[in-house]
Structure formats: C-alpha cells, structure tokens
PDB file of N, CA and C in Angstrom:
ATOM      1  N   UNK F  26      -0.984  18.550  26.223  1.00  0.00           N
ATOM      2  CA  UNK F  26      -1.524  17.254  26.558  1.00  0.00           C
ATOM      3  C   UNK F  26      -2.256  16.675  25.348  1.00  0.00           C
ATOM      4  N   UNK F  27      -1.582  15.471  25.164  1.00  0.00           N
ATOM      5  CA  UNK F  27      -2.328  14.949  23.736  1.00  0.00           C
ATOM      6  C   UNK F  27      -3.875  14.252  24.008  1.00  0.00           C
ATOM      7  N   UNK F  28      -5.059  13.933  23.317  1.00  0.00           N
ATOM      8  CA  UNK F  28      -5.959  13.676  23.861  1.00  0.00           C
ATOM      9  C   UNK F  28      -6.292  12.641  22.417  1.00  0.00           C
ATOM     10  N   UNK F  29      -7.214  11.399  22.751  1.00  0.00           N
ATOM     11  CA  UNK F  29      -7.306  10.439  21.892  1.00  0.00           C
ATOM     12  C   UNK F  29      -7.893  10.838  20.565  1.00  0.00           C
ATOM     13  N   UNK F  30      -7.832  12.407  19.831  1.00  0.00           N
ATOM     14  CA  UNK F  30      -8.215  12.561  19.334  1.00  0.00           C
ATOM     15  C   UNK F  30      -7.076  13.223  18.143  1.00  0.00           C
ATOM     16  N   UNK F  31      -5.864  13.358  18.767  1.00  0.00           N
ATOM     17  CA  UNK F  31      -4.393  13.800  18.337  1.00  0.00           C
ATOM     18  C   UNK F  31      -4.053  12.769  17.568  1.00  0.00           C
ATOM     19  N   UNK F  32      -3.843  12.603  16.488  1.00  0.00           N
ATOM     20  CA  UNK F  32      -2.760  11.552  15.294  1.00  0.00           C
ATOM     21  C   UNK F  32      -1.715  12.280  15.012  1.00  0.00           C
ATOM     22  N   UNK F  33      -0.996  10.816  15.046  1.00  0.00           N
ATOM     23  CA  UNK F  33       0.622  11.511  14.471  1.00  0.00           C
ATOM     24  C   UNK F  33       0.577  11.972  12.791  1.00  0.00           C
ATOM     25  N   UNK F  34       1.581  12.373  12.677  1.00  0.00           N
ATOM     26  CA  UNK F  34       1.980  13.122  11.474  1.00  0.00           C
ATOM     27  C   UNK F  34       1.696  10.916  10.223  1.00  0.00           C
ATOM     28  N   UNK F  35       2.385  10.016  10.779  1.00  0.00           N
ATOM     29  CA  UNK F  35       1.909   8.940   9.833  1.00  0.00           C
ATOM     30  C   UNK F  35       0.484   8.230  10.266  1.00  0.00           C
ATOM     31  N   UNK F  36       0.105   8.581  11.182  1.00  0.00           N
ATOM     32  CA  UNK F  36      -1.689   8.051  11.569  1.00  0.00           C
ATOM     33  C   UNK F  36      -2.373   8.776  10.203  1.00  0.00           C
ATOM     34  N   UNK F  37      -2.089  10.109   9.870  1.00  0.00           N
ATOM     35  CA  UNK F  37      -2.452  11.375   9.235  1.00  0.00           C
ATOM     36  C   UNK F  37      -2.586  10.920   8.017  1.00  0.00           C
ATOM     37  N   UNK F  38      -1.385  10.235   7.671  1.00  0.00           N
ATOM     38  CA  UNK F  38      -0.936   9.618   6.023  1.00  0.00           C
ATOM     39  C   UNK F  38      -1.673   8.278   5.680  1.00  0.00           C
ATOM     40  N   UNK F  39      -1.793   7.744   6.929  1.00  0.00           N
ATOM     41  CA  UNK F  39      -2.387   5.882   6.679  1.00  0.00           C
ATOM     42  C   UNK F  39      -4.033   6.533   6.735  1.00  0.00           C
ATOM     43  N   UNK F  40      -4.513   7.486   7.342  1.00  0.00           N
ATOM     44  CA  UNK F  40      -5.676   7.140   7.433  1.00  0.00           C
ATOM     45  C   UNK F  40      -6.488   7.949   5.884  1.00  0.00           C
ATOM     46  N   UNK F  41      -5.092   9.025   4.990  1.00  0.00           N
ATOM     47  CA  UNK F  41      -5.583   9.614   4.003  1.00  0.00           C
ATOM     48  C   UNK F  41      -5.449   9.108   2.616  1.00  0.00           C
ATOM     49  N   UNK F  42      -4.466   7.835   2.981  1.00  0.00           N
ATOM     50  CA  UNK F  42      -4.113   6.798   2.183  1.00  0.00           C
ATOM     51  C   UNK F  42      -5.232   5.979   1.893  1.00  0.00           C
ATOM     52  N   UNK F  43      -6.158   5.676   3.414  1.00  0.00           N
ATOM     53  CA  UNK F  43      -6.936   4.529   3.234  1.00  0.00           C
ATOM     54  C   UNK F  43      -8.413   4.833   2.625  1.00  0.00           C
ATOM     55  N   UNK F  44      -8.689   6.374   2.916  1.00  0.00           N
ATOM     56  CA  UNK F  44      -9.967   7.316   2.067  1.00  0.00           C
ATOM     57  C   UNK F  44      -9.420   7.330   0.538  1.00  0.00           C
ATOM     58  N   UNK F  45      -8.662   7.871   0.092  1.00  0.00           N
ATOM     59  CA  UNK F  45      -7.934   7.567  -1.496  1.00  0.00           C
ATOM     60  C   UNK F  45      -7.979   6.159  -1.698  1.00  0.00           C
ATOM     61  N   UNK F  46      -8.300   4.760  -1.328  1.00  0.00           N
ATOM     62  CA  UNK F  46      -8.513   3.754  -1.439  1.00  0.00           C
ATOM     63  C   UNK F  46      -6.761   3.205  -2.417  1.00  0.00           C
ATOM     64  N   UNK F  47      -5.756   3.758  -1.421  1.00  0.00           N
ATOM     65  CA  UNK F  47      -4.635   3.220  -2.381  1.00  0.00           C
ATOM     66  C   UNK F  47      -3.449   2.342  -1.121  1.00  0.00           C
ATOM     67  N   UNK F  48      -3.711   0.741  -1.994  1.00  0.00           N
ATOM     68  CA  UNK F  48      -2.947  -0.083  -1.249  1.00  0.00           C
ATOM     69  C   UNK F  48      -2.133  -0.320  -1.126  1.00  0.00           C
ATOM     70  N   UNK F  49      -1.115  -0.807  -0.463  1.00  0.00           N
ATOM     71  CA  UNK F  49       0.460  -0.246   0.418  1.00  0.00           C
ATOM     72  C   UNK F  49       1.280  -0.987  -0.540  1.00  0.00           C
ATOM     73  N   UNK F  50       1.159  -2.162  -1.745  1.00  0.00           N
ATOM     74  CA  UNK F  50       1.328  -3.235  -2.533  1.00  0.00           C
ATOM     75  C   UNK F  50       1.702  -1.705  -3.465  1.00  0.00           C
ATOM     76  N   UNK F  51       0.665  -0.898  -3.537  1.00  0.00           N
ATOM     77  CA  UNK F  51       0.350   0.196  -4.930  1.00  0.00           C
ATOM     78  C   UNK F  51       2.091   1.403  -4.769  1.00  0.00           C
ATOM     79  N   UNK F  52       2.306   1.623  -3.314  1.00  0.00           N
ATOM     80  CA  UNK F  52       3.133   2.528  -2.730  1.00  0.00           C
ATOM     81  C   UNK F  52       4.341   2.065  -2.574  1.00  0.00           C
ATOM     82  N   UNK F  53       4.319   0.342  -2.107  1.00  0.00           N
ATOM     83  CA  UNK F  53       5.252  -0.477  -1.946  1.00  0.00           C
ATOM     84  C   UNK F  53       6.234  -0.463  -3.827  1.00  0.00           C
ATOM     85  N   UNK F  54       5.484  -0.673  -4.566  1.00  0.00           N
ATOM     86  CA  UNK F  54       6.229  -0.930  -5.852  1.00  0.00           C
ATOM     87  C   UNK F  54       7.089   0.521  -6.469  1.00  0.00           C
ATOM     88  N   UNK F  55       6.370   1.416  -5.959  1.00  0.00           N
ATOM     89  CA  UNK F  55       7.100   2.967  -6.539  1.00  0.00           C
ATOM     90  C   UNK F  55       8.580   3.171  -5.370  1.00  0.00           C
ATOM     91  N   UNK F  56       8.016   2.962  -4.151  1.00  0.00           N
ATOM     92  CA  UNK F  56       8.998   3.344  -3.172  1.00  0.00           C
ATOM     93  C   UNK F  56      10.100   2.246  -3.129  1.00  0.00           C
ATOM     94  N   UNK F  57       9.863   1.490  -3.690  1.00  0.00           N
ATOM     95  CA  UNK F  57      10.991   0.340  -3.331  1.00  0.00           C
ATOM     96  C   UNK F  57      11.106  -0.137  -2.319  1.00  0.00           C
ATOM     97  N   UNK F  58       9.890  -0.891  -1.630  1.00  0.00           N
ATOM     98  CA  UNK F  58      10.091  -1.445  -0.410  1.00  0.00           C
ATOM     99  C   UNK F  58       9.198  -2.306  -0.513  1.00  0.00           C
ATOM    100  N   UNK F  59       9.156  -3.001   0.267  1.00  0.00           N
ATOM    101  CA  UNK F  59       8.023  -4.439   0.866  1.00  0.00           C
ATOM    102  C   UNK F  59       7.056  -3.343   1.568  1.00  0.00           C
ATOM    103  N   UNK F  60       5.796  -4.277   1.590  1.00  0.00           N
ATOM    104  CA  UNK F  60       4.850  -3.939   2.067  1.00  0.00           C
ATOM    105  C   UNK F  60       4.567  -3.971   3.255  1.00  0.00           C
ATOM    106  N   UNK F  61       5.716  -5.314   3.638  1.00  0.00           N
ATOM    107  CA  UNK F  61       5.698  -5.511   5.384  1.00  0.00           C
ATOM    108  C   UNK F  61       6.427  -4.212   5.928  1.00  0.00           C
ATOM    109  N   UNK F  62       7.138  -3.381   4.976  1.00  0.00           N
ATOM    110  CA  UNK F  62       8.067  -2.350   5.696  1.00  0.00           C
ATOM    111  C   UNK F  62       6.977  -1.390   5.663  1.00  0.00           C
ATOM    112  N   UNK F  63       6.429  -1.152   4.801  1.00  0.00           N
ATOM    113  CA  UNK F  63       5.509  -0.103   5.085  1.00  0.00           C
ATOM    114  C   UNK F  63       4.657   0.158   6.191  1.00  0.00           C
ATOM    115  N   UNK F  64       3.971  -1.009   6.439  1.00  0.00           N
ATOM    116  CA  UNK F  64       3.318  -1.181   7.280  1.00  0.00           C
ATOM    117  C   UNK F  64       3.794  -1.262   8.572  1.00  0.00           C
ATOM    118  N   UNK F  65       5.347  -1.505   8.458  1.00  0.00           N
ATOM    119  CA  UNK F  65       5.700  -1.303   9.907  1.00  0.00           C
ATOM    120  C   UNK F  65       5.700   0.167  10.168  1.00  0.00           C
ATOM    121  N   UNK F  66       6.286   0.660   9.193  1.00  0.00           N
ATOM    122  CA  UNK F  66       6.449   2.227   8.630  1.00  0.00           C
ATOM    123  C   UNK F  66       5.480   3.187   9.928  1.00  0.00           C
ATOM    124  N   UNK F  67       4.081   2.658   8.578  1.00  0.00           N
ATOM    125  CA  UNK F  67       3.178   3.290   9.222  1.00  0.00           C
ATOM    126  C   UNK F  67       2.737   3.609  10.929  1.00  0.00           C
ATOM    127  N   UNK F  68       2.809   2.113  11.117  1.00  0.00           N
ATOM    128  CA  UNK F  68       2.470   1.826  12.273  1.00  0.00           C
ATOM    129  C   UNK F  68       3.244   1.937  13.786  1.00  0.00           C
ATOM    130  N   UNK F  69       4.513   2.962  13.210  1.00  0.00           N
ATOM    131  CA  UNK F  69       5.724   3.419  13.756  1.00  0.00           C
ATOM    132  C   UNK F  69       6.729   2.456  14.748  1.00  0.00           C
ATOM    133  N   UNK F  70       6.496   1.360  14.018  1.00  0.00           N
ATOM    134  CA  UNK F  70       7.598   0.155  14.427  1.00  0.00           C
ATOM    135  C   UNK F  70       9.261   0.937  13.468  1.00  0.00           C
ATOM    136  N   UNK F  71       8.974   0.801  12.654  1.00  0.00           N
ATOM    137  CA  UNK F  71      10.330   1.228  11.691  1.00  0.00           C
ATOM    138  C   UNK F  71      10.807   2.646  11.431  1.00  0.00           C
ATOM    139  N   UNK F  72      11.575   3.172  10.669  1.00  0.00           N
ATOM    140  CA  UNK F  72      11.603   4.226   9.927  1.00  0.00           C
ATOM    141  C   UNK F  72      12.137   4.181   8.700  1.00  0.00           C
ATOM    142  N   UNK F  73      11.518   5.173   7.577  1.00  0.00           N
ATOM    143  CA  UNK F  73      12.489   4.938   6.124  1.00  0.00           C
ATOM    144  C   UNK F  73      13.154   5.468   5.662  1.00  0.00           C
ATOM    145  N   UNK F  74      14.338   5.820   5.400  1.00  0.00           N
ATOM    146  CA  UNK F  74      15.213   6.953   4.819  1.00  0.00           C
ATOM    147  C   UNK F  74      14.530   7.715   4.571  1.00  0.00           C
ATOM    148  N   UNK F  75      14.446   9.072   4.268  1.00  0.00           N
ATOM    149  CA  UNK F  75      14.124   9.997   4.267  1.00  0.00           C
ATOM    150  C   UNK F  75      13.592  10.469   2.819  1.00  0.00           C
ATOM    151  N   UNK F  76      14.186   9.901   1.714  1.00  0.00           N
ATOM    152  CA  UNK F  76      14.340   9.901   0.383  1.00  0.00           C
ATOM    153  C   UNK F  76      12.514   8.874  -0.068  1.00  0.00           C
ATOM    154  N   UNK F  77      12.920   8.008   0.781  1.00  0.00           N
ATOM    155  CA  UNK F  77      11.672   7.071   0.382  1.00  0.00           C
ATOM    156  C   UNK F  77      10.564   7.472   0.961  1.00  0.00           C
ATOM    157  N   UNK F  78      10.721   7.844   2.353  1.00  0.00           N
ATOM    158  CA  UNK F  78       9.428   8.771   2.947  1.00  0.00           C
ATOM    159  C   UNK F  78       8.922   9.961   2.895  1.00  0.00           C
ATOM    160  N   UNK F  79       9.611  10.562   1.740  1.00  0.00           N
ATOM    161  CA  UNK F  79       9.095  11.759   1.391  1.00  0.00           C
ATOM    162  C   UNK F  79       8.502  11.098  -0.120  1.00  0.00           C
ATOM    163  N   UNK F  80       8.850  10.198  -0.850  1.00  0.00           N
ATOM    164  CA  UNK F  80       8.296   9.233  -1.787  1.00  0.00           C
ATOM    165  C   UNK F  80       7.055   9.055  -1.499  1.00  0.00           C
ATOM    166  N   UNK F  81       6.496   8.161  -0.126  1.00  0.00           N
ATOM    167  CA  UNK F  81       5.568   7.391  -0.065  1.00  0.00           C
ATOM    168  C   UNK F  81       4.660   8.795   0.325  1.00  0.00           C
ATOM    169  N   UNK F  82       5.041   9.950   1.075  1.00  0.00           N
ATOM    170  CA  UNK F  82       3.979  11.152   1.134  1.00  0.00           C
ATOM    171  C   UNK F  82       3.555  11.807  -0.091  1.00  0.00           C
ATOM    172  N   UNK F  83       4.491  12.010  -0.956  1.00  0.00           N
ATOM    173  CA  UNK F  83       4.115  12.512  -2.349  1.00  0.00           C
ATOM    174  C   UNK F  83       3.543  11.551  -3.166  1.00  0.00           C
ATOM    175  N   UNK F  84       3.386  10.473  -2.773  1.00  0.00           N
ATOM    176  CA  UNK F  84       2.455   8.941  -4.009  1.00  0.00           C
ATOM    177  C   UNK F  84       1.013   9.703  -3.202  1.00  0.00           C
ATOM    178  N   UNK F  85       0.814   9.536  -2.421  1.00  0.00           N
ATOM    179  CA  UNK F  85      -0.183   9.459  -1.466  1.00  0.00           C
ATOM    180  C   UNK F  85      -1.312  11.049  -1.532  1.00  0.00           C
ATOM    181  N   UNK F  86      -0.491  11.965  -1.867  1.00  0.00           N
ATOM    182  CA  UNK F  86      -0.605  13.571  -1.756  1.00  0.00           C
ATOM    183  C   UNK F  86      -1.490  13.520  -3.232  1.00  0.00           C
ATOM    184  N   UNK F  87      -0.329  13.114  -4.225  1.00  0.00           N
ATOM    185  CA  UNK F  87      -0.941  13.577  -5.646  1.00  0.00           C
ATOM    186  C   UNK F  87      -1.492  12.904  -6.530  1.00  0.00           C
ATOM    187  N   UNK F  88      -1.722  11.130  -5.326  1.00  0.00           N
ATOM    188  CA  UNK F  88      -2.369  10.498  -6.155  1.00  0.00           C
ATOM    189  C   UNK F  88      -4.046  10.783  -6.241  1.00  0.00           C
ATOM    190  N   UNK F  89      -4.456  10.301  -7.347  1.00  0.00           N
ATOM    191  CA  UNK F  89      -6.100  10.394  -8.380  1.00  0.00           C
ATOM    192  C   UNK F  89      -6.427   9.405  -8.627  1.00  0.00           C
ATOM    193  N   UNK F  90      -7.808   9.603  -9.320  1.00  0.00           N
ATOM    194  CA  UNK F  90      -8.157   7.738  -9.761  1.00  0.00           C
ATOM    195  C   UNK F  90      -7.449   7.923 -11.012  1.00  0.00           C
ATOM    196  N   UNK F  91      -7.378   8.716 -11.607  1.00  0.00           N
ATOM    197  CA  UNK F  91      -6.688   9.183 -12.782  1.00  0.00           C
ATOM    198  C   UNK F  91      -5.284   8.339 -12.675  1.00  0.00           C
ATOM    199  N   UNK F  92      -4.809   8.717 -11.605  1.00  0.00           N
ATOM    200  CA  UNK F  92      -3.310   8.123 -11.761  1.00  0.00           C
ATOM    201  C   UNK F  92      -3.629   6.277 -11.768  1.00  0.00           C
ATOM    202  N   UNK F  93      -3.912   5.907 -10.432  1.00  0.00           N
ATOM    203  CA  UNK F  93      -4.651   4.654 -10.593  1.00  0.00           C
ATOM    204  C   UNK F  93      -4.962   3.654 -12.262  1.00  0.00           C
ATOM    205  N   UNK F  94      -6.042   4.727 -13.016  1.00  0.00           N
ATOM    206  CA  UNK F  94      -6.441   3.744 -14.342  1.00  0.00           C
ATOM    207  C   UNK F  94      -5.105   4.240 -15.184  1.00  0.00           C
ATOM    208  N   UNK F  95      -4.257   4.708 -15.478  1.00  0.00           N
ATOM    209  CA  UNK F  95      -3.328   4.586 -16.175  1.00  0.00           C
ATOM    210  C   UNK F  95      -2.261   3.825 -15.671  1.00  0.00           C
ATOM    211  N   UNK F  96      -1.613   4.283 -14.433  1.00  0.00           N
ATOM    212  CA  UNK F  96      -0.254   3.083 -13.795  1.00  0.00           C
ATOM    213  C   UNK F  96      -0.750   2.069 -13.031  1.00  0.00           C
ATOM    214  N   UNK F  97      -1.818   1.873 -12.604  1.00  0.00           N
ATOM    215  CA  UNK F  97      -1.616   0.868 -11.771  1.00  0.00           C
ATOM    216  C   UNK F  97      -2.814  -0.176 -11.937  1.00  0.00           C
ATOM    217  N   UNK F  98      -3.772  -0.360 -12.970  1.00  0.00           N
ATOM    218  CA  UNK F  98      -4.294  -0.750 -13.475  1.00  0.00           C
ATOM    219  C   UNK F  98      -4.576  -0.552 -14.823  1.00  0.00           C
ATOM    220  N   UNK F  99      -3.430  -1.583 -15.802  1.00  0.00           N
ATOM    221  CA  UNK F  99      -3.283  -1.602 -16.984  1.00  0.00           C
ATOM    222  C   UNK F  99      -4.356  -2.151 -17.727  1.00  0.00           C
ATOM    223  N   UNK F 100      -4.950  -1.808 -18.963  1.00  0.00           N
ATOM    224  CA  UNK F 100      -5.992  -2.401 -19.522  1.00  0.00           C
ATOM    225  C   UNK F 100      -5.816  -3.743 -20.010  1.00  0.00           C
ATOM    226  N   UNK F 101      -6.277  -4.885 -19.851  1.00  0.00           N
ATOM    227  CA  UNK F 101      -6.065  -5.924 -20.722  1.00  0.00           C
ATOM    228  C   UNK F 101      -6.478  -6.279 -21.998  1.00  0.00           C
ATOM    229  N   UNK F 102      -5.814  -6.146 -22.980  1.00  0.00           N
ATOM    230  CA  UNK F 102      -5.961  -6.267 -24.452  1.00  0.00           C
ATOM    231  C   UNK F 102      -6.235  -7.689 -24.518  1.00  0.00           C
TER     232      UNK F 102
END
C-alpha cells in the first residue's frame, strides 16, 4: 500500500534535480528535447526513449557546480 509519502522513481529525479538547483532548459539542451517534454516527462504525462532518459538521469546524477561554471555558464570576455 503506497502512502503519501512514496515517490515515483521520476518524483525522485525532479525533486533531486530541483536541490542541485539545475534547470530543465540546462537538461533540455544535452538531451535533445524541449523543455515542455521534459516536464511532461517528469510529471508522467509522456515518456522518453530510453536512450534520452537514461541521459537526463546521468546529467542529473553527476552533475556539480563544477560542471555548471564550465558548460553551462560561459564566462563573458
């Protein structure tokens, strides 16, 4: 019996995504998808090939701020 305290396996990912402070725009550009897909993604309206959703778990897993100030905030010269 599940109890309101049970998350799914992508509740798990959006809510460890959203403590790592990394936005779906940031996940959207590596995975090759819109952001509206993600978010449907997440929110288990959709599903993504398998190739891309093991993508958007491994952005999410091994990302750092480290990764962040080098790819995804370029310095402006």
């Amino acid at each position: 019996m599940r109890n309101e305290f049970d998350f799914s396996l992508r509740q798990n990912y959006q809510m460890l995504r959203k403590l790592k402070k990394i936005k779906l725009k940031d996940i959207a550009s590596i995975v090759g998808v819109s952001v509206a897909m993600l978010s449907m993604y997440e929110n288990e309206v959709v599903n993504l090939h398998k190739e891309k959703e093991n993508m958007y778990r491994s952005f999410i897993i091994s990302f750092s701020e480290e990764i962040r100030e080098i790819h995804l905030c370029p310095v402006k010269r």
